[in-house]
Short mmCIF file of C-alpha atoms in Angstrom, two decimals:
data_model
loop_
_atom_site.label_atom_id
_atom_site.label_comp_id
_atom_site.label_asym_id
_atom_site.label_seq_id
_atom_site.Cartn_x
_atom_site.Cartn_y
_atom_site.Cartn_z
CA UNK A 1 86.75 12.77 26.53
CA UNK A 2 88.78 10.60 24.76
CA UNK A 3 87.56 7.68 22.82
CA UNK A 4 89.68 4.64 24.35
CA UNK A 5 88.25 6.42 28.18
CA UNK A 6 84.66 5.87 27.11
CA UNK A 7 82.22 3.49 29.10
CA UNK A 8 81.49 0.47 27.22
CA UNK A 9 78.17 0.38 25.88
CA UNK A 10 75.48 -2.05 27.50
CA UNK A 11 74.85 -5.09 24.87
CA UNK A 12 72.03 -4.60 22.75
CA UNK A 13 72.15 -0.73 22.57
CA UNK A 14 72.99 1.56 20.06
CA UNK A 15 76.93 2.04 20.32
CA UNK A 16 78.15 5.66 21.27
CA UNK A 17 79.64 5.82 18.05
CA UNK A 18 76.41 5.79 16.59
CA UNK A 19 73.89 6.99 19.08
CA UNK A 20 70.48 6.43 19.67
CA UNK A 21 69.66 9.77 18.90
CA UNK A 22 70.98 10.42 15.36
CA UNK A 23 69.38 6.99 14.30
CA UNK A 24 66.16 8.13 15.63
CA UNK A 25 66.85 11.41 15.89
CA UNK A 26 63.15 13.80 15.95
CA UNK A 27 60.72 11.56 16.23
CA UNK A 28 57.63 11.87 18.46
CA UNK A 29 58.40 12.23 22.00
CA UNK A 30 55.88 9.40 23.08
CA UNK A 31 57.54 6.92 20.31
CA UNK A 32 58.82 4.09 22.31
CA UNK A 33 61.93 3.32 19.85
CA UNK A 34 63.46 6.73 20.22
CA UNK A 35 66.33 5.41 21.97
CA UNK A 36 66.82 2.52 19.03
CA UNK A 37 66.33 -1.07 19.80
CA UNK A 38 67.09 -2.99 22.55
CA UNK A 39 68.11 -6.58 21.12
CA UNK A 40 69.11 -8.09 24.40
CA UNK A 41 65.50 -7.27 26.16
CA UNK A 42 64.09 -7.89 22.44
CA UNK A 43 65.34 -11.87 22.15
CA UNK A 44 64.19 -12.00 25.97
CA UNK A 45 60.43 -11.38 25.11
CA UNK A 46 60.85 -13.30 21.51
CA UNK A 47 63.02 -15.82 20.91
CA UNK A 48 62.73 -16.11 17.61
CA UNK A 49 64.79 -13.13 16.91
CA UNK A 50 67.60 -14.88 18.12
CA UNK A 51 69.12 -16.30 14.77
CA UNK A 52 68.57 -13.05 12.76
CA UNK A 53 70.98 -11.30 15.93
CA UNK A 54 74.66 -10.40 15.29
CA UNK A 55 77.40 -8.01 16.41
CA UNK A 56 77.62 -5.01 13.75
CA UNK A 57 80.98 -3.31 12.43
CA UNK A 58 79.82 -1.01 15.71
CA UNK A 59 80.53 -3.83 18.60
CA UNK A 60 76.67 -3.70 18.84
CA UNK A 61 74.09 -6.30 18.21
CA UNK A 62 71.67 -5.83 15.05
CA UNK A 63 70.16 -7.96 12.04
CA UNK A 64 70.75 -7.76 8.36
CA UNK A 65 67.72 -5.05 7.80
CA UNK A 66 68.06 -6.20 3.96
CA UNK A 67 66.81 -9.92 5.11
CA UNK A 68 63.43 -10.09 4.76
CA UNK A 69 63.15 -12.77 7.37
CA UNK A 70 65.24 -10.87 9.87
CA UNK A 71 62.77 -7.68 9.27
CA UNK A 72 60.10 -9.76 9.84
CA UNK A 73 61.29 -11.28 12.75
CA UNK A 74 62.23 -7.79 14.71
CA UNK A 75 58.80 -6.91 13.82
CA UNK A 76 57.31 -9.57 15.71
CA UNK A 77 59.44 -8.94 18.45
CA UNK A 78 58.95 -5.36 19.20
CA UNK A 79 54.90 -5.95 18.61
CA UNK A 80 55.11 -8.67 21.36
CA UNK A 81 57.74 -6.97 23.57
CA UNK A 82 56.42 -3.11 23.05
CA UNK A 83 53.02 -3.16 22.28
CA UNK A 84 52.01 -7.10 23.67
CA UNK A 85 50.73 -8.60 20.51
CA UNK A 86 51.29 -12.13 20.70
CA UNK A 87 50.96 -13.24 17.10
CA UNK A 88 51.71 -11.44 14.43
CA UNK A 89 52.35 -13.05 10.66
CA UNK A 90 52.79 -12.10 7.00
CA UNK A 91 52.42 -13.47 3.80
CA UNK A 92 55.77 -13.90 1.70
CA UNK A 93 56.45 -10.58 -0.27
CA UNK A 94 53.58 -8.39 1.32
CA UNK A 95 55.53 -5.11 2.87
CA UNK A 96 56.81 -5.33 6.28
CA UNK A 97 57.18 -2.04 7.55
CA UNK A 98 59.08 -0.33 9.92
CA UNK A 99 57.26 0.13 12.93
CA UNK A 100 58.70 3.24 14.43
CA UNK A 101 57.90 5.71 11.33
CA UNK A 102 54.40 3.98 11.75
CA UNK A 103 54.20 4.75 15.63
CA UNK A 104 55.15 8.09 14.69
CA UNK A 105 52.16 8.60 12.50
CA UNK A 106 49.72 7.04 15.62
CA UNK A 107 51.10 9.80 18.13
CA UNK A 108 50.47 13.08 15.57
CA UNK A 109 47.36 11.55 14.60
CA UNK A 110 47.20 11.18 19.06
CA UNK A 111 48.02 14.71 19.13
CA UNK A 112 45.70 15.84 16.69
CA UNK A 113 42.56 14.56 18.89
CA UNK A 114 43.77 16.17 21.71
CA UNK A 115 41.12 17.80 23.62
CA UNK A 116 42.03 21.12 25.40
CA UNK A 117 40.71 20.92 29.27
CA UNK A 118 41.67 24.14 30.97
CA UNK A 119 45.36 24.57 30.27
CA UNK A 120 46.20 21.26 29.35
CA UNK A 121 45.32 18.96 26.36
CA UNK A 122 44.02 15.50 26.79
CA UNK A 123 44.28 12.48 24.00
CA UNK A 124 40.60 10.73 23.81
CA UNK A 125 41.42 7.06 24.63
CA UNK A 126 39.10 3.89 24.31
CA UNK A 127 36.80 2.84 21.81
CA UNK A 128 34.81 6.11 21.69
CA UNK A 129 37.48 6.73 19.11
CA UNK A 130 36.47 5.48 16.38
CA UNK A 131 39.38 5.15 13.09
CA UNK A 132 39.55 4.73 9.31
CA UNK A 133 42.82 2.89 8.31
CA UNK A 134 42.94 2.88 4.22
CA UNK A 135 45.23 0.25 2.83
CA UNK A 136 45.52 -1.59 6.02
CA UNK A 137 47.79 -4.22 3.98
CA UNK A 138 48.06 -7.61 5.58
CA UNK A 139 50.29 -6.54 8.18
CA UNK A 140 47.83 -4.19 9.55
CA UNK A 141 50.46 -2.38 11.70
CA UNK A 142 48.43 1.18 12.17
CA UNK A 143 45.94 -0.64 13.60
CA UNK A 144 47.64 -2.76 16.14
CA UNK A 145 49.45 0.15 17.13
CA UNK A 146 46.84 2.54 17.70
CA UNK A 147 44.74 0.09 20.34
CA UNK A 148 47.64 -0.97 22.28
CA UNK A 149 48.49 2.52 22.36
CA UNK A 150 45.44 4.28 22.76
CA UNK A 151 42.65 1.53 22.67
CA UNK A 152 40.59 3.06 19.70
CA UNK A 153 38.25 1.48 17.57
CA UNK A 154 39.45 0.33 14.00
CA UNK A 155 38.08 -0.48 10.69
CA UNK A 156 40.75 -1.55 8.31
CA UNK A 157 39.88 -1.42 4.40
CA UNK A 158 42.09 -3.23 1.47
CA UNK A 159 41.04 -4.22 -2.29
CA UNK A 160 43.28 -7.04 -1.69
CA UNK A 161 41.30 -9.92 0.12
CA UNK A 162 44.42 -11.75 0.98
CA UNK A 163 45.51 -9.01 3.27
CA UNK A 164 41.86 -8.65 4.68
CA UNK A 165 42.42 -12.34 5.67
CA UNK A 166 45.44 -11.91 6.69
CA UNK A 167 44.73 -9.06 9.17
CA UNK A 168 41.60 -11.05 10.14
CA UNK A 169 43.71 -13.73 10.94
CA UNK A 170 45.99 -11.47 13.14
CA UNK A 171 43.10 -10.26 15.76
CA UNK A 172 41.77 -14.07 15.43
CA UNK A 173 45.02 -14.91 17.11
CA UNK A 174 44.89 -11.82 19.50
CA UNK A 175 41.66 -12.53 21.20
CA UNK A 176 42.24 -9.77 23.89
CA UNK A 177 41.98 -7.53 21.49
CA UNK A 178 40.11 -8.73 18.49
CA UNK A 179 37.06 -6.57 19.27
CA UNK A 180 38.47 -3.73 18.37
CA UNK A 181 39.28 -4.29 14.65
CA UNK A 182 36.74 -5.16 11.97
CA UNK A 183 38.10 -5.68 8.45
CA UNK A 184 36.26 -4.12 5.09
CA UNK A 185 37.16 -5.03 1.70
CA UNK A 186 37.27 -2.61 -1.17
CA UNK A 187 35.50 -4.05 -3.84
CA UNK A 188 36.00 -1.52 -6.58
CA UNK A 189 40.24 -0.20 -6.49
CA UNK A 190 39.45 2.81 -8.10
CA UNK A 191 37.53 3.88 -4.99
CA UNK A 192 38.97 5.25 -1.74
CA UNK A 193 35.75 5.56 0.85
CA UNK A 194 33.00 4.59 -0.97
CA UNK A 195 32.12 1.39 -0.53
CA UNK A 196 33.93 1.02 2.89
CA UNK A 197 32.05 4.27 4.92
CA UNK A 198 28.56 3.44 5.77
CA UNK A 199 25.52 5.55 6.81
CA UNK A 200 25.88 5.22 9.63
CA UNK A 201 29.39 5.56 10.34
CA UNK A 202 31.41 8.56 11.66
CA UNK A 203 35.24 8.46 11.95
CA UNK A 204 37.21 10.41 14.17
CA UNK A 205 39.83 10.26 12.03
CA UNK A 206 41.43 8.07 9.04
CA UNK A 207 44.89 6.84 8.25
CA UNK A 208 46.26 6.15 5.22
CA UNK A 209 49.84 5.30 3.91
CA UNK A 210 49.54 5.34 0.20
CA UNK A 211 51.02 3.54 -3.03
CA UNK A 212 53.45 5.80 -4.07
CA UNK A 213 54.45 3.89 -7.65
CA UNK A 214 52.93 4.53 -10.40
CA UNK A 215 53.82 1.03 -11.99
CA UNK A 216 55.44 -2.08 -10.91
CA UNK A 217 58.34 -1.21 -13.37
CA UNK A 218 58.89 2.53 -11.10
CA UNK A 219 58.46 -0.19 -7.53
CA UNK A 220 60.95 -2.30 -8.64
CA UNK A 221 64.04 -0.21 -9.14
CA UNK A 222 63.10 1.75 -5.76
CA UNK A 223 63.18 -1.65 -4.30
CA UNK A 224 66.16 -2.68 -5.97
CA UNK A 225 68.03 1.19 -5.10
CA UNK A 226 66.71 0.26 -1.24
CA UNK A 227 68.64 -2.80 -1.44
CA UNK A 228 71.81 -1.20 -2.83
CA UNK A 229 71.46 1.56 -0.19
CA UNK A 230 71.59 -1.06 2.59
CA UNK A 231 74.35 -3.22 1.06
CA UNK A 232 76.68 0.06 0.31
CA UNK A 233 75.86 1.21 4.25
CA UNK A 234 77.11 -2.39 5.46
CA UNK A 235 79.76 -2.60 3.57
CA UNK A 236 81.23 1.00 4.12
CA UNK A 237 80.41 0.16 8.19
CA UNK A 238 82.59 -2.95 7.58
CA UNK A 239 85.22 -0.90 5.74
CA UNK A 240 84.69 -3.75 2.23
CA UNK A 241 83.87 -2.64 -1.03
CA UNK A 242 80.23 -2.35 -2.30
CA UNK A 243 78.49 -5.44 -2.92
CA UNK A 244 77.21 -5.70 -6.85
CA UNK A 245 73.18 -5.79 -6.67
CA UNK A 246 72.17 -7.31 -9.32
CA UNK A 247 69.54 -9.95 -9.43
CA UNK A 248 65.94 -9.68 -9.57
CA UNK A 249 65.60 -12.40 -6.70
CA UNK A 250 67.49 -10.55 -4.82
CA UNK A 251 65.33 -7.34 -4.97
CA UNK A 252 61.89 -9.86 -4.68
CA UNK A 253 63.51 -10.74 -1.33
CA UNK A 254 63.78 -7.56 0.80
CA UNK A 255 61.88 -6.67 3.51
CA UNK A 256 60.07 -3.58 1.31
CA UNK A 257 58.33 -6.39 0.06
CA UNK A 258 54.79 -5.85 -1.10
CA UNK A 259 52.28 -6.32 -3.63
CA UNK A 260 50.41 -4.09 -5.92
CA UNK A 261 47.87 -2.51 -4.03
CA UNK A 262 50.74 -1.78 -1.76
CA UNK A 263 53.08 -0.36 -3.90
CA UNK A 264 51.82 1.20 -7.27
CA UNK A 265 48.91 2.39 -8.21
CA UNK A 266 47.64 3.92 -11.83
CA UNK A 267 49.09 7.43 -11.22
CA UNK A 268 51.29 6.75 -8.57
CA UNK A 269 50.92 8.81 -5.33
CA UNK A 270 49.78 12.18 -6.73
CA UNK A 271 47.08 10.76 -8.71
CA UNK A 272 45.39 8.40 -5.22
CA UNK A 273 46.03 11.73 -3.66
CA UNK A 274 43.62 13.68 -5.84
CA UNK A 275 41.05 10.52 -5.45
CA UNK A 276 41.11 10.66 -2.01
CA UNK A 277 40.66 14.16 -1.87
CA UNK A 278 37.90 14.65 -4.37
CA UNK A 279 36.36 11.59 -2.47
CA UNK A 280 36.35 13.14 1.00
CA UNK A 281 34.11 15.34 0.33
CA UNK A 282 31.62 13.11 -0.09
CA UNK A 283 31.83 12.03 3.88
CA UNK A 284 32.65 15.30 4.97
CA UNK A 285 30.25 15.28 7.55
CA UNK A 286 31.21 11.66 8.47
CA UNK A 287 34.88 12.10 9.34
CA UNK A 288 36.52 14.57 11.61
CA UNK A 289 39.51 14.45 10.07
CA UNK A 290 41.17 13.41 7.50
CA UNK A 291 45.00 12.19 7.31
CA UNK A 292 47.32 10.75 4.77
CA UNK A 293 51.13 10.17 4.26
CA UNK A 294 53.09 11.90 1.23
CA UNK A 295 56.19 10.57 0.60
CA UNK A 296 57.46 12.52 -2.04
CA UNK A 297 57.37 16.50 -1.72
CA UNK A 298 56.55 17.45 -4.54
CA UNK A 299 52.99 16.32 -4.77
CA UNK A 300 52.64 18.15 -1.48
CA UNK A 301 51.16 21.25 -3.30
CA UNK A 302 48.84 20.06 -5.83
CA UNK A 303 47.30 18.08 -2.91
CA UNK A 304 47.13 21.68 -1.18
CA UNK A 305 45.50 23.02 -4.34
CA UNK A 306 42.92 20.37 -4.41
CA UNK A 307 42.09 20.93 -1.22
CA UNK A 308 41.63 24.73 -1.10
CA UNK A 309 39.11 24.18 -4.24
CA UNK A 310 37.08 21.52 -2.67
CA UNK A 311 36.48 24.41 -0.11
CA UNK A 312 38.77 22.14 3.28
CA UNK A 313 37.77 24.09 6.04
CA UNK A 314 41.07 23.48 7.84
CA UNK A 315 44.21 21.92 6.32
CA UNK A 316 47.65 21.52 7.90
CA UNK A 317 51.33 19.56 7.39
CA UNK A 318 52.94 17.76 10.15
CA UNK A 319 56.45 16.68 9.21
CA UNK A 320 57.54 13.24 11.13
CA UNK A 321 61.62 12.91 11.80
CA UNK A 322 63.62 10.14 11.31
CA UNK A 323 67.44 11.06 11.42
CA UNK A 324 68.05 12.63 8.31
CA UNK A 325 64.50 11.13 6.80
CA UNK A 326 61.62 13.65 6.55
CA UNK A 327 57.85 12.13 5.98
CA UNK A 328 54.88 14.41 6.07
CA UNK A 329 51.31 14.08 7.28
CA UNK A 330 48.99 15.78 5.33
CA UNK A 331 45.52 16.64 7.31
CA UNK A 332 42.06 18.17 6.33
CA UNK A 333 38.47 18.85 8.05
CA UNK A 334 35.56 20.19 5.96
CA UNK A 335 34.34 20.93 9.67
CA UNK A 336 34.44 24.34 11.51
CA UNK A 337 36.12 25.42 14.98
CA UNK A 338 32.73 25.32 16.38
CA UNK A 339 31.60 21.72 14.48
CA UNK A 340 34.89 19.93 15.76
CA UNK A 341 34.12 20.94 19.45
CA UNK A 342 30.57 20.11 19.19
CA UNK A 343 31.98 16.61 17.42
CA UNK A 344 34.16 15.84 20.54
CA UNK A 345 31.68 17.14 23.12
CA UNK A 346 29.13 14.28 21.20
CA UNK A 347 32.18 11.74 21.67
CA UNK A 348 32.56 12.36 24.87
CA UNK A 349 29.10 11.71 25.84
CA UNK A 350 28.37 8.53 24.17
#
């Protein structure tokens, strides 16, 4: 078919020039953004968006996803319209992420509780499910996510007690759900779980998206290459010349905003890797499983490495899709075949 006899699109979609599927293209079936964003239905459920909207060079509305505002603002809009949060708030400069790649992470971790009951596996909903979310950050997105998806139990740990306000300030304003969360703060940064896992405390599973700078030096010129990315991929949809990127203010101001404890840590990713590791087996006993992000590949095997010598019972990759974007999940249990199922038959009886 020829272009000029194609349907118009409906406003709001993703333009048949640039489909829904190759911006989203492999991510988890349940994800409720794989077929992009609907701005039209989107503005409906929060007005606010309504400024940040605009046709792109496709004929399609969108927002300036270098505007930190704009970010912000589609964020609140696809928490209220998606998931029915009703407030949701950041700090200026904290990170605002983007929330499918983070409801990607919430299914696989879904998947990964699954029970098997005769031929068919069933995801453990309600607060039985109890969950660990490490850096929680003031936007405390994994959270929200995984109780409006599945209705689990959260604690949320930061060194940072701005964010722990912050999310504290989130479930405040989300009464219906404010039960669910409780916030811990990290008193010591160079610890991981201690300090934030109790006695008495078993986790089904924890969470954990982790600095991956190893100084604020390395986080600003991926923050300023992010911006130049985005500003060469408008400008080429446009059919303009690339923009110069060039000011720090400019950099300061997009939405991969954040602060340290977000961003960079001493050692960058591979180093809080081999913390977290060496760490977990401390509350082996205490958590069924373990999960973290790894952005960066390489430090994919030296995690592996660790983990076979701190004797991980289990210890698998789950690679998360994005168009051409590839993030992987890396999970460990210290627990046997036979100690998971007896975990989950305990679960299921409380």
């Amino acid at each position: 078919m020829n272009k000029q006899h194609k349907k118009p699109d409906k406003p709001g979609t993703v333009n048949a020039h640039k489909p829904a599927a190759t911006l989203n293209k492999g991510m988890h079936p349940r994800n409720k953004h794989n077929a992009g964003y609907d701005f039209t239905a989107l503005m409906s459920s929060y007005p606010e968006l309504k400024p940040f909207v605009s046709l792109n060079p496709y004929g399609n509305l969108s927002i300036d996803f270098a505007a930190a505002d704009a970010v912000k603002a589609l964020n609140g809009a696809l928490l209220k319209h998606d998931y029915g949060v009703d407030f949701w708030a950041i700090p200026q400069g904290f990170l605002c992420p983007p929330i499918p790649g983070r409801a990607d992470y919430i299914h696989h971790v879904a998947d990964l509780l699954a029970v098997k009951k005769t031929s068919k596996k069933r995801i453990p909903k309600g607060d039985k499910v109890q969950v660990l979310d490490i850096g929680t950050g003031a936007n405390v997105i994994y959270p929200l996510l995984g109780i409006q998806s599945y209705g689990w139990q959260f604690v949320g740990s930061d060194v940072d007690p701005v964010s722990i306000k912050n999310a504290q300030t989130i479930f405040a304003n989300n009464p219906a759900i404010s039960g669910k969360f409780a916030a811990r703060l990290q008193n010591n940064p160079q610890h991981i779980f201690h300090g934030i896992i109790g006695k008495n405390d078993r986790f089904d599973v924890t969470l954990c998206n982790p600095p991956f700078h190893a100084s604020l030096a390395e986080a600003t010129a991926g923050t300023a290459r992010k911006l130049s990315n985005l500003a060469a991929n408008r400008a080429a949809k446009a059919g303009q010349k690339m923009p110069t990127v060039s000011t720090q203010s400019e950099a300061d101001s997009l939405n991969f905003g954040g602060q340290k404890a977000e961003l960079w840590c001493d050692g960058g990713e591979k180093q809080f890797l081999r913390n977290m590791i060496t760490e977990s087996q401390r509350f082996a006993a205490q958590c069924l499983w373990f999960t973290t992000l790894v952005s960066k590949k390489e430090n994919l095997k030296p995690a592996q490495a660790l983990l076979e010598k701190v004797k991980a019972s289990e210890v698998k990759v789950i690679e998360m899709h994005q168009g051409n974007k590839i993030t992987r999940i890396l999970v460990w249990t210290f627990l046997t075949r036979q100690q998971q199922q007896l975990w989950q038959q305990y679960r299921d009886q409380l």
